[in-house]
Amino acid sequence: MFTKGKKALIAVSVASALGVVTGSAYANETLIDKLYEKGVISDTDYKEIKADQADVDPNSLKGKWKGGFKWETLDGKNKFQVAGRIQMDYYDYDHDNEESEYSIRRVYLGVKGTIDEIWGLEATYNPDESNLEYGFLDYKPSKKFVTRFGQQKFYAGFEEGTSSRFVDFLERSVADGLQPGKQIGVQVFGEPVKKTLFYAIGHYNGEGSNAGEADADNDGQDTMVALAYNVAGAMSKSKDVIAHIGYATASGNRDGAANIFSIDGEARGDTFGTWTTTANSYDRDYTNVVLVGAKGPFKFMTERTTVEVDALGQSGEVEASQVSLMWRLTGEPYAKTYGMKGMKGVKPNQSFNSKGGLGSWEVGIRKSEWDAQAAAPAAATNLAYAGSTLVKTTTLGVTWVPVEKVRFKANLVTTDYGDTPVGGELEEEAFILRAQVDF
């Protein structure tokens, strides 16, 4: 029989390690075995504890809510999560070329999982577009080395790497419009030094989301290399600071005349630029440079993306850049939501609920520029560019996050199209709103 002292000792040992009953039953059983092996528990006590315990299957599932609906086996080796997001927007333009209307910007629904600790998967469907957003398999023996197969986001830029749930403004900047984005291919990435050094190497079709090679005669996949270094990660007492430097480059070639790309504005208005080639082949090179700095509730970011095209000896170039300043009025530090691939969601210091609280409030400004003045040299016959060649945009924004998984955004977006009218307009002003939930 247990004495009071023995019972207290065992209870304190188990409770301290596992948080009493709220911990894993499988871990509880393992700890008791360890205590017995070390002689802390006698044979008699061990048999009595075992007799009182229900049989535990380490493969049985335990469900919980932790930023989403999640299940895992009691040994923690296998996990399953239902995930998704809904974004409803409202657009109000100062002209009649676009409708002022409510719109569903994104609806994603999918599953994420882990199998035997080292295998991962995600399958996310977009019913609004009736297509697959993500569909990939991970081999992840370590966070220092992950290999991903399938349709995925290639980490060639910091803003692109930030989920649409957590971007600073409703829409990413024009600098992001030149990104490889989601592609079908293979990517190896990791953090050899946590929150300090990141790398990514990718090989993909280069034709965009859900797209294969357009020309059977030329397997012209793109190859990408990206590196990022957070200087603050190597500094002492740097938990409140971000000093991120990133660089990425990608290249590939294509056969046949093509629309190299088209781009619309940061308020999702009219398409203001289309770059095409009539050559029967062309090479495409991409570079991205980004700097992110933050101290406490203040953040600065600047990013520049360049795409160069060589169409049978005739070269053209498009550049896009942005600079932004952000301030979390309620004091949440940006370093807590920083990841080397992109920013993550903020958890308010004081959630807004039935008991009160402010939630998290954030304001910001972004200046961006699109420069296609060198897209098609005057003597070029293989390259053509239609639209505005120099576009400047200013975005003012405010974001309210009442609780971690809900957010509201309001942006005022002013676009100057330069000397080339778009839809008969030289300027555009748009007021846009978003209500969002993710899980």
Short mmCIF file of C-alpha atoms in Angstrom, two decimals:
data_model
loop_
_atom_site.label_atom_id
_atom_site.label_comp_id
_atom_site.label_asym_id
_atom_site.label_seq_id
_atom_site.Cartn_x
_atom_site.Cartn_y
_atom_site.Cartn_z
CA MET A 1 0.00 0.00 0.00
CA PHE A 2 1.06 3.60 -0.59
CA THR A 3 1.94 5.78 2.34
CA LYS A 4 0.91 9.42 2.17
CA GLY A 5 4.51 10.40 1.53
CA LYS A 6 4.88 8.01 -1.37
CA LYS A 7 1.62 9.10 -2.94
CA ALA A 8 2.60 12.76 -2.66
CA LEU A 9 6.02 12.08 -4.17
CA ILE A 10 4.57 10.26 -7.15
CA ALA A 11 1.81 12.83 -7.67
CA VAL A 12 4.27 15.74 -7.53
CA SER A 13 6.69 14.02 -9.91
CA VAL A 14 4.03 13.24 -12.51
CA ALA A 15 2.20 16.56 -12.13
CA SER A 16 5.39 18.61 -12.46
CA ALA A 17 6.45 16.88 -15.64
CA LEU A 18 3.10 16.59 -17.34
CA GLY A 19 0.86 19.34 -16.02
CA VAL A 20 -1.34 16.84 -14.13
CA VAL A 21 -4.11 15.31 -16.24
CA THR A 22 -3.83 17.75 -19.13
CA GLY A 23 -0.64 16.10 -20.39
CA SER A 24 -0.26 13.13 -22.71
CA ALA A 25 -1.38 9.80 -21.27
CA TYR A 26 1.32 8.08 -23.31
CA ALA A 27 3.98 10.41 -21.88
CA ASN A 28 2.54 9.78 -18.40
CA GLU A 29 3.00 6.03 -18.77
CA THR A 30 6.53 6.49 -20.11
CA LEU A 31 7.49 8.65 -17.13
CA ILE A 32 6.16 6.10 -14.64
CA ASP A 33 8.25 3.42 -16.37
CA LYS A 34 11.34 5.64 -16.09
CA LEU A 35 10.71 6.28 -12.40
CA TYR A 36 10.40 2.53 -11.84
CA GLU A 37 13.61 1.81 -13.77
CA LYS A 38 15.48 4.36 -11.63
CA GLY A 39 14.19 2.82 -8.42
CA VAL A 40 12.05 5.78 -7.41
CA ILE A 41 8.96 3.51 -7.42
CA SER A 42 9.06 0.10 -5.74
CA ASP A 43 7.83 -3.12 -7.34
CA THR A 44 4.69 -3.10 -5.23
CA ASP A 45 3.91 0.55 -5.99
CA TYR A 46 4.62 0.09 -9.70
CA LYS A 47 2.23 -2.86 -9.97
CA GLU A 48 -0.50 -0.94 -8.17
CA ILE A 49 -0.10 2.10 -10.45
CA LYS A 50 -0.18 -0.11 -13.53
CA ALA A 51 -3.27 -1.90 -12.33
CA ASP A 52 -5.04 1.44 -11.83
CA GLN A 53 -4.13 2.66 -15.30
CA ALA A 54 -6.36 2.07 -18.32
CA ASP A 55 -4.72 0.53 -21.33
CA VAL A 56 -3.30 3.29 -23.52
CA ASP A 57 -2.87 2.93 -27.27
CA PRO A 58 -0.17 5.34 -28.50
CA ASN A 59 -1.88 5.38 -31.92
CA SER A 60 -5.21 6.64 -30.61
CA LEU A 61 -6.09 10.21 -31.56
CA LYS A 62 -6.40 13.23 -29.28
CA GLY A 63 -8.20 16.31 -30.61
CA LYS A 64 -7.69 19.92 -29.58
CA TRP A 65 -8.08 23.53 -30.68
CA LYS A 66 -4.76 25.34 -30.99
CA GLY A 67 -4.96 27.93 -33.73
CA GLY A 68 -7.11 25.44 -35.61
CA PHE A 69 -8.81 22.06 -35.33
CA LYS A 70 -6.02 19.53 -34.75
CA TRP A 71 -5.67 15.85 -33.93
CA GLU A 72 -2.59 13.83 -33.09
CA THR A 73 -1.66 10.38 -31.82
CA LEU A 74 -0.72 10.18 -28.15
CA ASP A 75 2.95 9.67 -29.03
CA GLY A 76 2.88 12.86 -31.13
CA LYS A 77 4.31 11.19 -34.24
CA ASN A 78 1.22 11.50 -36.45
CA LYS A 79 -0.84 14.68 -36.80
CA PHE A 80 -3.82 15.93 -38.79
CA GLN A 81 -5.29 19.41 -39.14
CA VAL A 82 -8.24 20.97 -40.98
CA ALA A 83 -7.18 24.41 -42.24
CA GLY A 84 -8.67 27.21 -44.28
CA ARG A 85 -9.42 30.90 -44.70
CA ILE A 86 -12.21 33.17 -45.90
CA GLN A 87 -11.59 36.73 -47.11
CA MET A 88 -14.48 39.01 -48.09
CA ASP A 89 -13.54 42.36 -49.65
CA TYR A 90 -15.32 45.55 -50.63
CA TYR A 91 -13.97 47.78 -53.42
CA ASP A 92 -14.92 51.40 -54.07
CA TYR A 93 -13.24 53.10 -57.07
CA ASP A 94 -13.32 56.77 -58.06
CA HIS A 95 -14.12 55.91 -61.72
CA ASP A 96 -16.53 53.75 -63.70
CA ASN A 97 -14.01 51.34 -65.26
CA GLU A 98 -14.34 48.98 -62.29
CA GLU A 99 -17.37 47.95 -60.28
CA SER A 100 -17.70 49.12 -56.68
CA GLU A 101 -18.77 45.85 -55.11
CA TYR A 102 -18.43 43.16 -52.48
CA SER A 103 -16.26 40.24 -53.51
CA ILE A 104 -14.96 36.96 -52.11
CA ARG A 105 -11.20 37.37 -52.49
CA ARG A 106 -10.21 33.94 -51.25
CA VAL A 107 -11.80 30.81 -49.86
CA TYR A 108 -9.34 28.02 -49.06
CA LEU A 109 -10.16 24.69 -47.44
CA GLY A 110 -7.66 21.95 -46.90
CA VAL A 111 -5.85 19.49 -44.70
CA LYS A 112 -2.33 19.32 -43.32
CA GLY A 113 -0.70 16.29 -41.82
CA THR A 114 2.41 14.62 -40.43
CA ILE A 115 3.15 10.92 -40.81
CA ASP A 116 5.68 9.19 -38.55
CA GLU A 117 7.29 12.56 -37.66
CA ILE A 118 9.36 12.95 -40.85
CA TRP A 119 6.70 13.02 -43.60
CA GLY A 120 4.36 15.95 -44.13
CA LEU A 121 1.56 16.81 -46.52
CA GLU A 122 -0.84 19.56 -47.46
CA ALA A 123 -3.79 19.57 -49.85
CA THR A 124 -5.66 22.90 -50.09
CA TYR A 125 -8.53 23.53 -52.50
CA ASN A 126 -9.84 26.89 -53.69
CA PRO A 127 -13.56 26.39 -54.49
CA ASP A 128 -13.94 29.98 -55.72
CA GLU A 129 -11.39 29.33 -58.48
CA SER A 130 -12.12 25.58 -58.69
CA ASN A 131 -8.47 24.66 -58.49
CA LEU A 132 -5.77 23.32 -56.23
CA GLU A 133 -3.83 25.97 -54.30
CA TYR A 134 -1.40 23.63 -52.58
CA GLY A 135 -0.74 19.93 -53.00
CA PHE A 136 2.60 18.63 -51.78
CA LEU A 137 4.54 15.99 -49.87
CA ASP A 138 7.35 16.89 -47.48
CA TYR A 139 10.33 14.88 -46.35
CA LYS A 140 11.36 16.72 -43.17
CA PRO A 141 13.89 14.88 -41.02
CA SER A 142 14.94 18.27 -39.63
CA LYS A 143 13.99 21.95 -39.88
CA LYS A 144 17.46 22.39 -41.31
CA PHE A 145 16.58 20.24 -44.31
CA VAL A 146 13.13 19.88 -45.89
CA THR A 147 12.41 18.50 -49.37
CA ARG A 148 9.01 19.41 -50.82
CA PHE A 149 7.42 17.75 -53.88
CA GLY A 150 4.35 19.14 -55.68
CA GLN A 151 2.45 22.40 -56.09
CA GLN A 152 3.86 24.84 -53.60
CA LYS A 153 5.07 28.37 -52.99
CA PHE A 154 8.69 28.90 -53.97
CA TYR A 155 10.49 31.13 -51.47
CA ALA A 156 11.98 33.68 -53.83
CA GLY A 157 10.88 36.78 -51.89
CA PHE A 158 9.86 37.80 -48.37
CA GLU A 159 6.50 39.37 -49.23
CA GLU A 160 5.56 36.36 -51.36
CA GLY A 161 6.63 34.06 -48.53
CA THR A 162 4.24 35.84 -46.17
CA SER A 163 0.78 34.26 -46.30
CA SER A 164 -2.08 36.35 -47.69
CA ARG A 165 -3.54 36.03 -44.19
CA PHE A 166 -0.72 38.09 -42.70
CA VAL A 167 0.47 40.57 -45.37
CA ASP A 168 0.69 44.21 -44.25
CA PHE A 169 -1.96 45.44 -46.70
CA LEU A 170 -4.90 43.84 -48.50
CA GLU A 171 -2.81 43.14 -51.60
CA ARG A 172 0.87 42.49 -52.04
CA SER A 173 2.91 45.13 -53.86
CA VAL A 174 3.72 45.26 -57.58
CA ALA A 175 7.21 44.04 -56.65
CA ASP A 176 5.57 40.76 -55.74
CA GLY A 177 3.72 40.67 -59.07
CA LEU A 178 6.94 39.52 -60.76
CA GLN A 179 7.51 36.63 -58.33
CA PRO A 180 7.53 32.97 -59.42
CA GLY A 181 4.80 32.40 -56.82
CA LYS A 182 3.08 29.01 -56.76
CA GLN A 183 4.52 26.44 -59.14
CA ILE A 184 4.71 22.67 -59.62
CA GLY A 185 8.16 21.34 -58.84
CA VAL A 186 10.67 20.34 -56.17
CA GLN A 187 12.18 22.58 -53.50
CA VAL A 188 14.81 21.95 -50.83
CA PHE A 189 14.90 24.48 -48.00
CA GLY A 190 15.74 24.90 -44.33
CA GLU A 191 17.24 26.92 -41.51
CA PRO A 192 20.72 25.66 -40.61
CA VAL A 193 20.67 28.26 -37.83
CA LYS A 194 17.22 28.97 -36.38
CA LYS A 195 15.88 32.45 -37.28
CA THR A 196 19.37 33.38 -38.51
CA LEU A 197 20.18 31.59 -41.78
CA PHE A 198 17.76 30.30 -44.44
CA TYR A 199 18.29 28.71 -47.85
CA ALA A 200 16.06 27.41 -50.64
CA ILE A 201 16.85 25.65 -53.94
CA GLY A 202 14.01 24.96 -56.36
CA HIS A 203 13.32 23.48 -59.78
CA TYR A 204 9.84 24.07 -61.24
CA ASN A 205 7.84 24.32 -64.47
CA GLY A 206 7.81 28.12 -64.53
CA GLU A 207 4.32 28.28 -66.04
CA GLY A 208 2.43 29.27 -62.88
CA SER A 209 -0.08 27.58 -60.60
CA ASN A 210 -1.56 24.26 -61.80
CA ALA A 211 0.34 24.55 -65.08
CA GLY A 212 2.65 22.18 -66.92
CA GLU A 213 5.07 22.86 -69.74
CA ALA A 214 3.46 24.72 -72.64
CA ASP A 215 5.87 23.39 -75.29
CA ALA A 216 6.55 19.67 -75.66
CA ASP A 217 9.74 20.38 -77.64
CA ASN A 218 11.45 22.39 -74.90
CA ASP A 219 11.48 21.27 -71.28
CA GLY A 220 12.40 24.74 -70.06
CA GLN A 221 11.95 24.50 -66.31
CA ASP A 222 13.25 27.28 -64.07
CA THR A 223 15.91 26.90 -61.40
CA MET A 224 15.86 29.07 -58.27
CA VAL A 225 18.34 29.75 -55.47
CA ALA A 226 17.52 31.88 -52.41
CA LEU A 227 19.45 32.89 -49.29
CA ALA A 228 18.46 34.97 -46.28
CA TYR A 229 20.35 36.08 -43.18
CA ASN A 230 18.93 37.69 -40.07
CA VAL A 231 21.77 39.68 -38.53
CA ALA A 232 19.76 40.07 -35.34
CA GLY A 233 19.72 36.30 -34.90
CA ALA A 234 23.47 36.35 -34.34
CA MET A 235 23.32 39.28 -31.93
CA SER A 236 22.92 38.99 -28.18
CA LYS A 237 19.66 40.23 -26.68
CA SER A 238 18.05 40.35 -30.14
CA LYS A 239 14.59 38.99 -29.28
CA ASP A 240 13.01 42.40 -30.01
CA VAL A 241 14.88 43.08 -33.27
CA ILE A 242 14.76 41.95 -36.92
CA ALA A 243 17.60 42.68 -39.37
CA HIS A 244 16.75 40.47 -42.37
CA ILE A 245 18.65 40.49 -45.68
CA GLY A 246 17.42 38.27 -48.51
CA TYR A 247 18.49 37.53 -52.08
CA ALA A 248 16.98 35.21 -54.68
CA THR A 249 17.64 34.47 -58.32
CA ALA A 250 15.93 32.23 -60.87
CA SER A 251 16.37 31.56 -64.58
CA GLY A 252 14.85 29.49 -67.37
CA ASN A 253 14.03 29.49 -71.07
CA ARG A 254 10.89 29.16 -73.17
CA ASP A 255 9.99 28.28 -76.75
CA GLY A 256 7.33 30.04 -78.82
CA ALA A 257 5.69 33.47 -78.80
CA ALA A 258 4.21 34.25 -75.41
CA ASN A 259 2.64 36.66 -73.01
CA ILE A 260 5.54 37.03 -70.59
CA PHE A 261 3.18 38.48 -67.99
CA SER A 262 0.37 40.95 -67.34
CA ILE A 263 -0.08 42.94 -64.15
CA ASP A 264 -2.85 44.92 -62.50
CA GLY A 265 -2.69 47.43 -59.68
CA GLU A 266 -2.53 47.08 -55.92
CA ALA A 267 -6.27 47.81 -55.73
CA ARG A 268 -7.01 45.03 -58.26
CA GLY A 269 -8.15 47.56 -60.86
CA ASP A 270 -7.43 47.57 -64.60
CA THR A 271 -4.45 45.70 -66.06
CA PHE A 272 -1.91 48.45 -66.67
CA GLY A 273 0.94 46.51 -68.29
CA THR A 274 1.36 43.53 -70.64
CA TRP A 275 4.78 42.28 -71.79
CA THR A 276 4.92 39.97 -74.83
CA THR A 277 7.40 38.42 -77.23
CA THR A 278 7.03 37.17 -80.80
CA ALA A 279 10.36 35.32 -80.76
CA ASN A 280 10.34 31.55 -81.10
CA SER A 281 12.44 31.30 -77.91
CA TYR A 282 13.54 33.52 -75.05
CA ASP A 283 15.50 33.40 -71.77
CA ARG A 284 14.07 34.82 -68.54
CA ASP A 285 16.12 35.81 -65.47
CA TYR A 286 14.68 36.91 -62.15
CA THR A 287 16.31 38.57 -59.12
CA ASN A 288 14.91 39.73 -55.81
CA VAL A 289 16.54 41.67 -52.96
CA VAL A 290 14.78 42.44 -49.68
CA LEU A 291 15.65 44.21 -46.43
CA VAL A 292 13.46 43.96 -43.33
CA GLY A 293 14.22 45.82 -40.13
CA ALA A 294 12.16 45.98 -36.96
CA LYS A 295 12.49 47.16 -33.38
CA GLY A 296 9.62 46.48 -31.02
CA PRO A 297 6.30 47.56 -32.62
CA PHE A 298 7.95 49.32 -35.60
CA LYS A 299 8.87 47.65 -38.91
CA PHE A 300 10.54 48.78 -42.13
CA MET A 301 10.69 46.76 -45.36
CA THR A 302 11.97 47.41 -48.84
CA GLU A 303 11.98 44.94 -51.71
CA ARG A 304 13.09 45.14 -55.35
CA THR A 305 12.34 42.60 -58.06
CA THR A 306 13.83 42.59 -61.56
CA VAL A 307 12.95 40.41 -64.56
CA GLU A 308 15.20 40.38 -67.62
CA VAL A 309 14.20 38.77 -70.91
CA ASP A 310 16.49 37.99 -73.84
CA ALA A 311 14.53 37.19 -77.00
CA LEU A 312 17.01 36.12 -79.68
CA GLY A 313 19.54 38.77 -78.71
CA GLN A 314 17.03 41.53 -77.95
CA SER A 315 16.95 42.28 -74.24
CA GLY A 316 14.33 43.97 -72.09
CA GLU A 317 13.95 44.57 -68.38
CA VAL A 318 11.17 45.37 -65.90
CA GLU A 319 11.79 46.49 -62.32
CA ALA A 320 9.34 46.83 -59.45
CA SER A 321 10.04 48.01 -55.93
CA GLN A 322 8.32 48.89 -52.69
CA VAL A 323 9.14 50.42 -49.32
CA SER A 324 6.81 50.26 -46.30
CA LEU A 325 6.66 51.46 -42.71
CA MET A 326 4.41 49.74 -40.14
CA TRP A 327 3.50 50.49 -36.52
CA ARG A 328 1.56 48.29 -34.13
CA LEU A 329 -0.16 50.84 -31.96
CA THR A 330 -0.92 48.30 -29.25
CA GLY A 331 2.74 47.38 -28.83
CA GLU A 332 3.05 43.79 -30.10
CA PRO A 333 6.68 43.35 -31.26
CA TYR A 334 7.24 42.29 -34.87
CA ALA A 335 10.09 39.99 -33.85
CA LYS A 336 7.54 37.65 -32.21
CA THR A 337 5.76 37.17 -35.55
CA TYR A 338 8.90 36.96 -37.70
CA GLY A 339 9.83 33.92 -39.74
CA MET A 340 12.68 33.70 -42.24
CA LYS A 341 10.29 32.78 -45.06
CA GLY A 342 7.84 35.59 -44.18
CA MET A 343 5.83 37.20 -41.39
CA LYS A 344 3.31 35.24 -39.30
CA GLY A 345 0.07 36.20 -37.58
CA VAL A 346 0.03 38.44 -34.53
CA LYS A 347 -1.48 37.38 -31.20
CA PRO A 348 -2.99 40.48 -29.55
CA ASN A 349 -1.66 41.53 -26.17
CA GLN A 350 -5.30 42.00 -25.14
CA SER A 351 -7.83 40.04 -27.18
CA PHE A 352 -11.16 41.72 -27.85
CA ASN A 353 -13.85 39.57 -26.26
CA SER A 354 -16.91 39.72 -24.00
CA LYS A 355 -14.72 40.94 -21.13
CA GLY A 356 -13.28 43.83 -23.14
CA GLY A 357 -9.79 44.28 -24.59
CA LEU A 358 -8.52 46.28 -27.57
CA GLY A 359 -7.22 43.59 -29.86
CA SER A 360 -4.17 44.47 -31.95
CA TRP A 361 -4.14 47.70 -33.99
CA GLU A 362 -1.67 48.43 -36.77
CA VAL A 363 -1.18 51.32 -39.21
CA GLY A 364 1.15 51.60 -42.18
CA ILE A 365 2.15 53.26 -45.41
CA ARG A 366 3.65 51.73 -48.55
CA LYS A 367 5.18 53.38 -51.61
CA SER A 368 5.72 51.24 -54.69
CA GLU A 369 6.95 51.75 -58.24
CA TRP A 370 6.63 49.79 -61.47
CA ASP A 371 9.25 50.65 -64.10
CA ALA A 372 8.88 49.08 -67.57
CA GLN A 373 10.67 51.84 -69.49
CA ALA A 374 13.33 49.35 -70.60
CA ALA A 375 10.91 46.48 -71.34
CA ALA A 376 11.03 46.88 -75.12
CA PRO A 377 13.92 48.89 -76.61
CA ALA A 378 12.95 51.17 -79.50
CA ALA A 379 14.61 48.97 -82.12
CA ALA A 380 13.18 45.73 -80.73
CA THR A 381 11.07 43.56 -83.00
CA ASN A 382 10.88 40.49 -80.76
CA LEU A 383 9.68 42.28 -77.61
CA ALA A 384 6.63 44.46 -77.06
CA TYR A 385 5.12 46.22 -74.08
CA ALA A 386 1.64 47.72 -73.92
CA GLY A 387 0.46 49.99 -71.11
CA SER A 388 1.93 52.34 -68.55
CA THR A 389 5.70 52.16 -68.27
CA LEU A 390 6.09 54.06 -64.98
CA VAL A 391 3.43 53.51 -62.31
CA LYS A 392 3.62 54.84 -58.75
CA THR A 393 1.30 53.73 -55.95
CA THR A 394 0.76 54.89 -52.38
CA THR A 395 -1.19 52.72 -49.95
CA LEU A 396 -2.36 53.77 -46.50
CA GLY A 397 -3.64 51.01 -44.26
CA VAL A 398 -5.10 50.14 -40.88
CA THR A 399 -5.55 46.62 -39.51
CA TRP A 400 -7.51 45.45 -36.49
CA VAL A 401 -6.99 41.95 -35.13
CA PRO A 402 -9.59 41.40 -32.37
CA VAL A 403 -8.44 37.81 -31.78
CA GLU A 404 -5.63 35.80 -33.32
CA LYS A 405 -7.71 34.22 -36.10
CA VAL A 406 -9.91 37.18 -37.11
CA ARG A 407 -8.84 40.42 -38.78
CA PHE A 408 -10.27 43.48 -40.48
CA LYS A 409 -8.37 45.72 -42.91
CA ALA A 410 -9.00 49.08 -44.57
CA ASN A 411 -6.75 50.50 -47.32
CA LEU A 412 -6.73 53.71 -49.33
CA VAL A 413 -4.82 53.07 -52.57
CA THR A 414 -3.78 55.93 -54.89
CA THR A 415 -2.19 55.02 -58.23
CA ASP A 416 -0.47 57.37 -60.70
CA TYR A 417 -0.23 55.85 -64.20
CA GLY A 418 2.16 58.52 -65.49
CA ASP A 419 1.66 59.74 -69.07
CA THR A 420 -0.17 56.64 -70.33
CA PRO A 421 -3.88 56.47 -69.47
CA VAL A 422 -5.34 53.18 -68.27
CA GLY A 423 -9.02 52.88 -69.13
CA GLY A 424 -8.95 56.58 -69.95
CA GLU A 425 -7.65 57.48 -66.47
CA LEU A 426 -4.25 58.85 -65.48
CA GLU A 427 -4.93 58.28 -61.79
CA GLU A 428 -6.98 55.89 -59.70
CA GLU A 429 -8.11 56.09 -56.09
CA ALA A 430 -9.68 53.11 -54.39
CA PHE A 431 -10.97 52.42 -50.90
CA ILE A 432 -10.96 48.72 -50.05
CA LEU A 433 -12.03 46.75 -46.98
CA ARG A 434 -11.53 43.17 -45.84
CA ALA A 435 -13.11 40.89 -43.24
CA GLN A 436 -11.12 37.68 -42.71
CA VAL A 437 -11.13 34.51 -40.66
CA ASP A 438 -8.61 31.68 -40.83
CA PHE A 439 -8.16 28.42 -38.98
#
